PDB file of C-alpha atoms in Angstrom:
ATOM      1  CA  MET A 260       0.004  -0.465   0.046  1.00 91.00           C
ATOM      2  CA  PHE A 261       2.662   2.375   0.868  1.00 96.00           C
ATOM      3  CA  SER A 262       5.638   0.881  -1.434  1.00 94.00           C
ATOM      4  CA  GLY A 263       8.061   4.021  -2.015  1.00 93.00           C
ATOM      5  CA  LYS A 264       6.631   6.215  -0.112  1.00 97.00           C
ATOM      6  CA  VAL A 265       7.950   8.151   2.787  1.00 98.00           C
ATOM      7  CA  VAL A 266       6.333   8.311   5.829  1.00 98.00           C
ATOM      8  CA  LEU A 267       7.610  10.907   8.977  1.00 98.00           C
ATOM      9  CA  ILE A 268       7.078  10.217  12.019  1.00 98.00           C
ATOM     10  CA  THR A 269       7.246  11.470  15.608  1.00 98.00           C
ATOM     11  CA  GLY A 270       7.341  10.971  18.569  1.00 97.00           C
ATOM     12  CA  ALA A 271       8.744   7.773  16.829  1.00 97.00           C
ATOM     13  CA  ALA A 272      10.335   5.817  20.633  1.00 96.00           C
ATOM     14  CA  GLY A 273       6.683   6.042  21.977  1.00 94.00           C
ATOM     15  CA  GLY A 274       3.873   3.611  22.180  1.00 95.00           C
ATOM     16  CA  ILE A 275       1.407   5.359  19.222  1.00 96.00           C
ATOM     17  CA  GLY A 276       5.082   6.089  17.324  1.00 97.00           C
ATOM     18  CA  ILE A 277       6.251   3.082  17.248  1.00 96.00           C
ATOM     19  CA  ALA A 278       2.638   1.147  16.130  1.00 96.00           C
ATOM     20  CA  ALA A 279       3.093   3.216  13.625  1.00 98.00           C
ATOM     21  CA  ALA A 280       5.610   2.947  12.408  1.00 97.00           C
ATOM     22  CA  LYS A 281       5.215  -1.018  12.772  1.00 96.00           C
ATOM     23  CA  ALA A 282       2.669  -0.378  10.615  1.00 97.00           C
ATOM     24  CA  PHE A 283       3.520   1.513   7.860  1.00 97.00           C
ATOM     25  CA  ALA A 284       6.300  -0.007   7.474  1.00 96.00           C
ATOM     26  CA  LYS A 285       4.337  -3.165   6.489  1.00 94.00           C
ATOM     27  CA  GLU A 286       2.770  -1.732   4.026  1.00 96.00           C
ATOM     28  CA  GLY A 287       6.061  -1.069   2.374  1.00 95.00           C
ATOM     29  CA  ALA A 288       7.226   2.056   3.782  1.00 96.00           C
ATOM     30  CA  LYS A 289      10.125   3.858   4.239  1.00 97.00           C
ATOM     31  CA  LEU A 290      10.691   5.545   7.424  1.00 97.00           C
ATOM     32  CA  ALA A 291      11.880   9.195   9.138  1.00 98.00           C
ATOM     33  CA  LEU A 292      11.376   8.413  12.879  1.00 98.00           C
ATOM     34  CA  VAL A 293      12.039  11.735  14.764  1.00 98.00           C
ATOM     35  CA  ASP A 294      12.722  12.220  18.234  1.00 98.00           C
ATOM     36  CA  LEU A 295      14.160  13.033  21.544  1.00 97.00           C
ATOM     37  CA  SER A 296      16.616  10.390  21.976  1.00 96.00           C
ATOM     38  CA  LYS A 297      18.811   7.944  19.421  1.00 95.00           C
ATOM     39  CA  GLU A 298      18.717   5.413  21.977  1.00 96.00           C
ATOM     40  CA  ALA A 299      15.488   5.764  22.107  1.00 96.00           C
ATOM     41  CA  LEU A 300      14.735   6.352  18.847  1.00 97.00           C
ATOM     42  CA  GLU A 301      17.621   2.345  17.992  1.00 96.00           C
ATOM     43  CA  LYS A 302      15.926   1.187  20.629  1.00 94.00           C
ATOM     44  CA  ALA A 303      12.357   1.109  18.974  1.00 94.00           C
ATOM     45  CA  ALA A 304      14.061   0.464  15.624  1.00 93.00           C
ATOM     46  CA  ASN A 305      15.370  -2.899  16.476  1.00 91.00           C
ATOM     47  CA  THR A 306      11.773  -3.705  17.338  1.00 90.00           C
ATOM     48  CA  MET A 307      10.459  -3.262  13.806  1.00 87.00           C
ATOM     49  CA  ASP A 308      10.424  -4.588  10.380  1.00 81.00           C
ATOM     50  CA  ALA A 309      12.186  -2.079   8.075  1.00 76.00           C
ATOM     51  CA  GLY A 310      14.135  -1.680   5.061  1.00 81.00           C
ATOM     52  CA  ASP A 311      14.629   2.109   4.830  1.00 92.00           C
ATOM     53  CA  VAL A 312      14.860   3.586   8.906  1.00 96.00           C
ATOM     54  CA  LEU A 313      16.472   7.230   9.412  1.00 97.00           C
ATOM     55  CA  LEU A 314      16.973   7.978  12.702  1.00 98.00           C
ATOM     56  CA  LEU A 315      16.301  12.265  13.844  1.00 98.00           C
ATOM     57  CA  THR A 316      17.082  13.188  16.864  1.00 98.00           C
ATOM     58  CA  ALA A 317      14.998  16.361  17.777  1.00 98.00           C
ATOM     59  CA  ASN A 318      13.357  18.787  20.086  1.00 98.00           C
ATOM     60  CA  VAL A 319       9.637  19.226  18.471  1.00 98.00           C
ATOM     61  CA  ALA A 320       9.094  22.496  20.527  1.00 98.00           C
ATOM     62  CA  ASN A 321      12.249  24.305  18.194  1.00 98.00           C
ATOM     63  CA  GLU A 322      11.665  25.340  15.196  1.00 98.00           C
ATOM     64  CA  ASP A 323      15.279  25.039  13.672  1.00 98.00           C
ATOM     65  CA  GLU A 324      14.814  21.297  15.001  1.00 98.00           C
ATOM     66  CA  VAL A 325      11.804  20.959  13.237  1.00 98.00           C
ATOM     67  CA  LYS A 326      13.289  22.718   9.887  1.00 98.00           C
ATOM     68  CA  ARG A 327      16.120  20.103  10.171  1.00 98.00           C
ATOM     69  CA  TYR A 328      14.154  17.675  11.097  1.00 98.00           C
ATOM     70  CA  VAL A 329      12.593  17.841   7.948  1.00 98.00           C
ATOM     71  CA  GLU A 330      15.186  18.987   4.725  1.00 98.00           C
ATOM     72  CA  GLU A 331      17.585  15.680   6.707  1.00 98.00           C
ATOM     73  CA  THR A 332      14.564  13.439   5.790  1.00 98.00           C
ATOM     74  CA  MET A 333      14.159  14.813   2.011  1.00 98.00           C
ATOM     75  CA  ASN A 334      17.995  15.448   2.327  1.00 98.00           C
ATOM     76  CA  HIS A 335      17.584  11.729   2.236  1.00 98.00           C
ATOM     77  CA  TYR A 336      15.570  10.125   0.606  1.00 98.00           C
ATOM     78  CA  GLY A 337      13.858  13.522  -2.115  1.00 98.00           C
ATOM     79  CA  GLN A 338      10.581  12.889  -0.903  1.00 98.00           C
ATOM     80  CA  ILE A 339       7.770  13.139   2.005  1.00 98.00           C
ATOM     81  CA  ASP A 340       4.176  11.068   1.578  1.00 98.00           C
ATOM     82  CA  VAL A 341       2.710  10.656   4.812  1.00 98.00           C
ATOM     83  CA  PHE A 342       3.626  13.247   7.834  1.00 99.00           C
ATOM     84  CA  ILE A 343       2.120  11.468  11.315  1.00 98.00           C
ATOM     85  CA  ASN A 344       2.845  14.966  13.460  1.00 98.00           C
ATOM     86  CA  ASN A 345       2.917  12.499  16.438  1.00 97.00           C
ATOM     87  CA  ALA A 346       5.037  13.875  19.389  1.00 97.00           C
ATOM     88  CA  GLY A 347       3.331  15.043  22.738  1.00 96.00           C
ATOM     89  CA  ILE A 348       3.482  15.552  26.235  1.00 95.00           C
ATOM     90  CA  ASN A 349       0.488  14.912  29.192  1.00 91.00           C
ATOM     91  CA  GLY A 350       2.157  17.263  31.926  1.00 93.00           C
ATOM     92  CA  LYS A 351       1.299  17.244  35.263  1.00 92.00           C
ATOM     93  CA  PHE A 352      -1.950  16.865  37.046  1.00 90.00           C
ATOM     94  CA  ALA A 353      -3.769  20.108  38.674  1.00 93.00           C
ATOM     95  CA  ASN A 354      -7.062  22.148  38.896  1.00 96.00           C
ATOM     96  CA  LEU A 355      -6.188  25.110  37.150  1.00 97.00           C
ATOM     97  CA  VAL A 356      -6.398  27.607  40.252  1.00 97.00           C
ATOM     98  CA  ASP A 357      -3.171  25.493  41.484  1.00 97.00           C
ATOM     99  CA  GLN A 358      -1.481  25.116  37.907  1.00 97.00           C
ATOM    100  CA  SER A 359       2.305  26.716  37.382  1.00 97.00           C
ATOM    101  CA  ALA A 360       2.502  28.929  34.432  1.00 97.00           C
ATOM    102  CA  GLU A 361       6.058  26.605  32.857  1.00 97.00           C
ATOM    103  CA  ASN A 362       3.686  23.222  33.157  1.00 97.00           C
ATOM    104  CA  PHE A 363       0.802  25.333  30.898  1.00 98.00           C
ATOM    105  CA  GLN A 364       3.982  26.313  28.576  1.00 98.00           C
ATOM    106  CA  ALA A 365       5.616  23.443  28.141  1.00 98.00           C
ATOM    107  CA  VAL A 366       2.888  21.228  27.654  1.00 98.00           C
ATOM    108  CA  MET A 367       2.044  23.851  25.051  1.00 98.00           C
ATOM    109  CA  ASN A 368       5.180  24.153  23.699  1.00 98.00           C
ATOM    110  CA  VAL A 369       5.575  20.449  22.754  1.00 98.00           C
ATOM    111  CA  ASN A 370       2.138  19.622  21.744  1.00 98.00           C
ATOM    112  CA  VAL A 371       0.686  23.256  20.406  1.00 98.00           C
ATOM    113  CA  ASN A 372       4.109  24.428  18.669  1.00 98.00           C
ATOM    114  CA  GLY A 373       5.344  21.500  17.667  1.00 98.00           C
ATOM    115  CA  VAL A 374       2.828  20.754  15.654  1.00 98.00           C
ATOM    116  CA  PHE A 375       2.190  23.912  14.307  1.00 98.00           C
ATOM    117  CA  PHE A 376       6.011  23.356  13.373  1.00 98.00           C
ATOM    118  CA  GLY A 377       5.508  19.999  11.977  1.00 98.00           C
ATOM    119  CA  LEU A 378       3.205  21.545  10.083  1.00 98.00           C
ATOM    120  CA  LYS A 379       3.945  24.521   8.902  1.00 98.00           C
ATOM    121  CA  HIS A 380       7.577  22.890   7.178  1.00 98.00           C
ATOM    122  CA  VAL A 381       6.648  19.798   5.817  1.00 98.00           C
ATOM    123  CA  LEU A 382       3.156  21.640   4.739  1.00 98.00           C
ATOM    124  CA  LYS A 383       5.745  23.628   2.867  1.00 98.00           C
ATOM    125  CA  THR A 384       7.437  20.562   0.958  1.00 98.00           C
ATOM    126  CA  MET A 385       4.210  18.915   0.396  1.00 98.00           C
ATOM    127  CA  MET A 386       3.379  21.985  -1.265  1.00 98.00           C
ATOM    128  CA  LYS A 387       6.174  21.654  -3.894  1.00 98.00           C
ATOM    129  CA  GLN A 388       5.339  18.566  -4.321  1.00 97.00           C
ATOM    130  CA  LYS A 389       1.044  19.336  -5.395  1.00 98.00           C
ATOM    131  CA  SER A 390       1.153  16.510  -2.304  1.00 98.00           C
ATOM    132  CA  GLY A 391       0.863  14.569   1.149  1.00 98.00           C
ATOM    133  CA  VAL A 392      -1.271  13.365   3.943  1.00 98.00           C
ATOM    134  CA  ILE A 393      -0.996  14.355   7.311  1.00 98.00           C
ATOM    135  CA  VAL A 394      -2.720  12.747  10.160  1.00 98.00           C
ATOM    136  CA  ASN A 395      -1.641  15.346  13.427  1.00 98.00           C
ATOM    137  CA  THR A 396      -2.578  13.398  16.723  1.00 98.00           C
ATOM    138  CA  ALA A 397      -5.046  14.684  18.364  1.00 97.00           C
ATOM    139  CA  SER A 398      -6.543  13.365  21.536  1.00 94.00           C
ATOM    140  CA  ASN A 399     -10.304  12.739  22.773  1.00 91.00           C
ATOM    141  CA  GLY A 400      -9.069  15.452  25.181  1.00 89.00           C
ATOM    142  CA  GLY A 401      -9.746  18.439  22.586  1.00 93.00           C
ATOM    143  CA  LEU A 402     -13.204  17.587  22.314  1.00 91.00           C
ATOM    144  CA  LEU A 403     -14.180  17.049  26.128  1.00 89.00           C
ATOM    145  CA  GLY A 404     -12.980  18.779  29.425  1.00 89.00           C
ATOM    146  CA  ALA A 405     -10.971  16.732  32.086  1.00 88.00           C
ATOM    147  CA  PRO A 406     -10.221  18.600  35.860  1.00 91.00           C
ATOM    148  CA  GLY A 407      -6.911  18.778  36.527  1.00 91.00           C
ATOM    149  CA  MET A 408      -5.771  18.359  33.040  1.00 92.00           C
ATOM    150  CA  GLY A 409      -6.477  21.629  31.705  1.00 96.00           C
ATOM    151  CA  PRO A 410      -3.373  22.087  29.758  1.00 97.00           C
ATOM    152  CA  TYR A 411      -3.061  19.397  27.789  1.00 95.00           C
ATOM    153  CA  ILE A 412      -6.977  19.509  27.538  1.00 96.00           C
ATOM    154  CA  ALA A 413      -6.412  23.202  25.633  1.00 98.00           C
ATOM    155  CA  SER A 414      -3.197  21.773  23.648  1.00 98.00           C
ATOM    156  CA  LYS A 415      -5.757  19.246  22.335  1.00 97.00           C
ATOM    157  CA  HIS A 416      -8.376  21.567  21.500  1.00 98.00           C
ATOM    158  CA  ALA A 417      -5.667  23.957  19.823  1.00 98.00           C
ATOM    159  CA  VAL A 418      -4.238  20.570  17.522  1.00 98.00           C
ATOM    160  CA  ILE A 419      -7.796  20.353  17.061  1.00 98.00           C
ATOM    161  CA  GLY A 420      -8.044  23.745  15.183  1.00 98.00           C
ATOM    162  CA  LEU A 421      -5.002  23.318  13.228  1.00 98.00           C
ATOM    163  CA  ASN A 422      -6.160  20.156  11.113  1.00 98.00           C
ATOM    164  CA  LYS A 423      -8.693  21.823  10.657  1.00 98.00           C
ATOM    165  CA  THR A 424      -6.944  24.989   9.340  1.00 98.00           C
ATOM    166  CA  ALA A 425      -3.564  23.241   7.493  1.00 98.00           C
ATOM    167  CA  ALA A 426      -6.846  21.260   5.410  1.00 98.00           C
ATOM    168  CA  LEU A 427      -8.513  23.608   4.302  1.00 98.00           C
ATOM    169  CA  GLU A 428      -5.169  25.778   3.525  1.00 98.00           C
ATOM    170  CA  ALA A 429      -3.798  22.424   1.908  1.00 98.00           C
ATOM    171  CA  ALA A 430      -6.323  21.004  -0.199  1.00 98.00           C
ATOM    172  CA  GLU A 431      -5.702  22.966  -3.577  1.00 98.00           C
ATOM    173  CA  TYR A 432      -2.447  21.153  -3.323  1.00 98.00           C
ATOM    174  CA  GLY A 433      -4.011  17.814  -3.079  1.00 98.00           C
ATOM    175  CA  ILE A 434      -2.779  17.402   0.766  1.00 98.00           C
ATOM    176  CA  ARG A 435      -4.982  15.937   2.875  1.00 98.00           C
ATOM    177  CA  VAL A 436      -4.818  16.440   7.171  1.00 98.00           C
ATOM    178  CA  ASN A 437      -6.766  14.688   9.561  1.00 98.00           C
ATOM    179  CA  ALA A 438      -6.285  13.790  13.003  1.00 98.00           C
ATOM    180  CA  VAL A 439      -6.780  11.213  15.251  1.00 97.00           C
ATOM    181  CA  ALA A 440      -8.726  11.350  18.308  1.00 95.00           C
ATOM    182  CA  PRO A 441      -7.949   9.000  20.893  1.00 93.00           C
ATOM    183  CA  SER A 442      -9.169   8.268  25.060  1.00 86.00           C
ATOM    184  CA  GLY A 443      -6.519   6.204  26.372  1.00 84.00           C
ATOM    185  CA  VAL A 444      -4.464   3.927  24.797  1.00 87.00           C
ATOM    186  CA  ASP A 445      -1.898   1.721  26.702  1.00 82.00           C
ATOM    187  CA  THR A 446       1.487   3.425  26.850  1.00 83.00           C
ATOM    188  CA  ALA A 447       4.049   4.812  28.881  1.00 81.00           C
ATOM    189  CA  MET A 448       2.195   8.477  28.314  1.00 84.00           C
ATOM    190  CA  MET A 449      -1.054   6.321  29.951  1.00 84.00           C
ATOM    191  CA  LYS A 450       1.030   5.187  32.570  1.00 85.00           C
ATOM    192  CA  SER A 451       2.175   8.748  33.632  1.00 83.00           C
ATOM    193  CA  ILE A 452      -1.104  10.157  33.580  1.00 85.00           C
ATOM    194  CA  GLU A 453      -1.964   7.239  36.105  1.00 85.00           C
ATOM    195  CA  THR A 454       1.258   8.423  38.319  1.00 88.00           C
ATOM    196  CA  ASN A 455      -0.421  12.046  37.742  1.00 78.00           C
ATOM    197  CA  ALA A 456      -3.685  11.169  39.087  1.00 82.00           C
ATOM    198  CA  MET A 457      -3.230   8.947  41.238  1.00 86.00           C
ATOM    199  CA  PRO A 458       0.355   8.586  43.058  1.00 90.00           C
ATOM    200  CA  GLY A 459       0.852   5.323  44.738  1.00 91.00           C
ATOM    201  CA  LYS A 460      -2.728   3.697  43.368  1.00 90.00           C
ATOM    202  CA  GLU A 461      -1.473   3.867  39.922  1.00 88.00           C
ATOM    203  CA  GLN A 462      -4.098   0.543  39.216  1.00 92.00           C
ATOM    204  CA  GLU A 463      -7.471   2.193  41.055  1.00 90.00           C
ATOM    205  CA  ALA A 464      -6.163   4.577  38.804  1.00 85.00           C
ATOM    206  CA  ARG A 465      -6.103   2.661  35.336  1.00 90.00           C
ATOM    207  CA  GLU A 466      -9.477   1.582  36.800  1.00 89.00           C
ATOM    208  CA  MET A 467     -11.309   4.550  37.611  1.00 86.00           C
ATOM    209  CA  PHE A 468     -10.077   5.795  33.492  1.00 84.00           C
ATOM    210  CA  GLU A 469     -11.184   2.473  32.340  1.00 87.00           C
ATOM    211  CA  SER A 470     -14.603   2.475  33.681  1.00 87.00           C
ATOM    212  CA  THR A 471     -15.507   5.437  31.756  1.00 84.00           C
ATOM    213  CA  VAL A 472     -15.032   4.051  29.136  1.00 87.00           C
ATOM    214  CA  PRO A 473     -18.100   2.395  27.651  1.00 87.00           C
ATOM    215  CA  MET A 474     -16.178  -0.993  26.021  1.00 89.00           C
ATOM    216  CA  LYS A 475     -13.770  -1.158  29.391  1.00 89.00           C
ATOM    217  CA  ARG A 476     -10.293  -0.813  28.409  1.00 90.00           C
ATOM    218  CA  TYR A 477      -8.269   1.185  26.860  1.00 88.00           C
ATOM    219  CA  ALA A 478      -7.372   1.653  23.294  1.00 87.00           C
ATOM    220  CA  THR A 479      -3.877  -0.963  22.233  1.00 94.00           C
ATOM    221  CA  PRO A 480      -0.760   1.750  20.085  1.00 95.00           C
ATOM    222  CA  GLU A 481      -1.504  -0.245  17.056  1.00 97.00           C
ATOM    223  CA  GLU A 482      -5.264   0.191  16.817  1.00 97.00           C
ATOM    224  CA  ILE A 483      -4.826   4.142  16.478  1.00 97.00           C
ATOM    225  CA  ALA A 484      -2.034   3.357  14.110  1.00 97.00           C
ATOM    226  CA  ASP A 485      -4.370   0.701  12.115  1.00 97.00           C
ATOM    227  CA  LEU A 486      -6.668   4.400  11.318  1.00 98.00           C
ATOM    228  CA  MET A 487      -3.215   6.455  10.882  1.00 98.00           C
ATOM    229  CA  VAL A 488      -2.355   3.971   8.141  1.00 98.00           C
ATOM    230  CA  PHE A 489      -5.974   3.907   7.388  1.00 98.00           C
ATOM    231  CA  LEU A 490      -6.351   7.678   7.288  1.00 98.00           C
ATOM    232  CA  SER A 491      -3.265   8.243   5.128  1.00 98.00           C
ATOM    233  CA  SER A 492      -4.321   5.317   2.449  1.00 98.00           C
ATOM    234  CA  ASP A 493      -5.662   6.106  -0.560  1.00 97.00           C
ATOM    235  CA  LYS A 494      -8.462   4.620   0.339  1.00 97.00           C
ATOM    236  CA  ALA A 495      -9.788   7.347   2.642  1.00 98.00           C
ATOM    237  CA  SER A 496      -9.193   9.700  -1.262  1.00 98.00           C
ATOM    238  CA  PHE A 497     -11.959  12.179  -0.233  1.00 98.00           C
ATOM    239  CA  ILE A 498     -11.879  12.751   3.664  1.00 98.00           C
ATOM    240  CA  THR A 499     -10.074  16.257   5.346  1.00 98.00           C
ATOM    241  CA  GLY A 500      -9.918  18.697   7.815  1.00 98.00           C
ATOM    242  CA  SER A 501     -11.738  15.650  10.362  1.00 97.00           C
ATOM    243  CA  TYR A 502     -11.108  14.343  13.470  1.00 96.00           C
ATOM    244  CA  TYR A 503     -11.998  10.604  13.929  1.00 96.00           C
ATOM    245  CA  ARG A 504     -12.677   9.634  17.713  1.00 94.00           C
ATOM    246  CA  ILE A 505     -11.188   6.297  18.238  1.00 91.00           C
ATOM    247  CA  ASP A 506     -12.163   6.431  22.125  1.00 87.00           C
ATOM    248  CA  GLY A 507     -14.901   3.157  22.528  1.00 89.00           C
ATOM    249  CA  GLY A 508     -17.277   5.089  22.804  1.00 88.00           C
ATOM    250  CA  GLN A 509     -16.142   7.528  26.242  1.00 84.00           C
ATOM    251  CA  GLY A 510     -17.588  10.412  23.572  1.00 76.00           C
ATOM    252  CA  THR A 511     -20.956   8.866  22.772  1.00 76.00           C
ATOM    253  CA  GLY A 512     -23.123  11.931  23.538  1.00 55.00           C
ATOM    254  CA  SER A 513     -20.967  14.638  23.682  1.00 48.00           C
ATOM    255  CA  ALA A 514     -19.054  17.519  22.321  1.00 44.00           C
TER     256      ALA A 514
END
């Protein structure tokens, strides 16, 4: 399905990033994987059966580093066909009246600035190609509220807004832009959220979070990756500007 195509993935050493890389590699894609740690990227790459993999370290909150990972991908492959704009953090839990400006800004720097910089520089390349697909990782938190998670919730609402705007600006160039909006996913990030929510009582936190999902479980990273692959494929050729809940029914009847 993606033979000869180049797929660029940020947050590629995390749970969803690894699953996405494996899923695209299985379909024949060439990969450019971006994360903060070269060691973590190498460890992730060793778990996948991929023919051509470029490993790139970058902080997505730094525009110069984003510009560099795009340029290095283009220098190596000569094209970017799919961009999985996936890097994100959850930040620290606290009610708004107790949130620090430092935590709020840290979350915004990665989750909003990182997505914006990625869109800005990848779209420039795709517009020259007059082709490409972008999938942004949002969250059902971009559609709902959650006590104690104000910075994260605000950041994911912003991702959905950027997603809609990018789709409108890119459509005339033959570029599609969509977002996935998962609920809890069984990854290290979700374990961090459990610890933030109920320190020392992570299993109770997991049971509490899962109880809010009609299907009574977290998603697997592979389930999110499968949706990303579909949205990036020709089977989704008339889909753009949309966001897709993948939340076990959690958002049903809400926003």
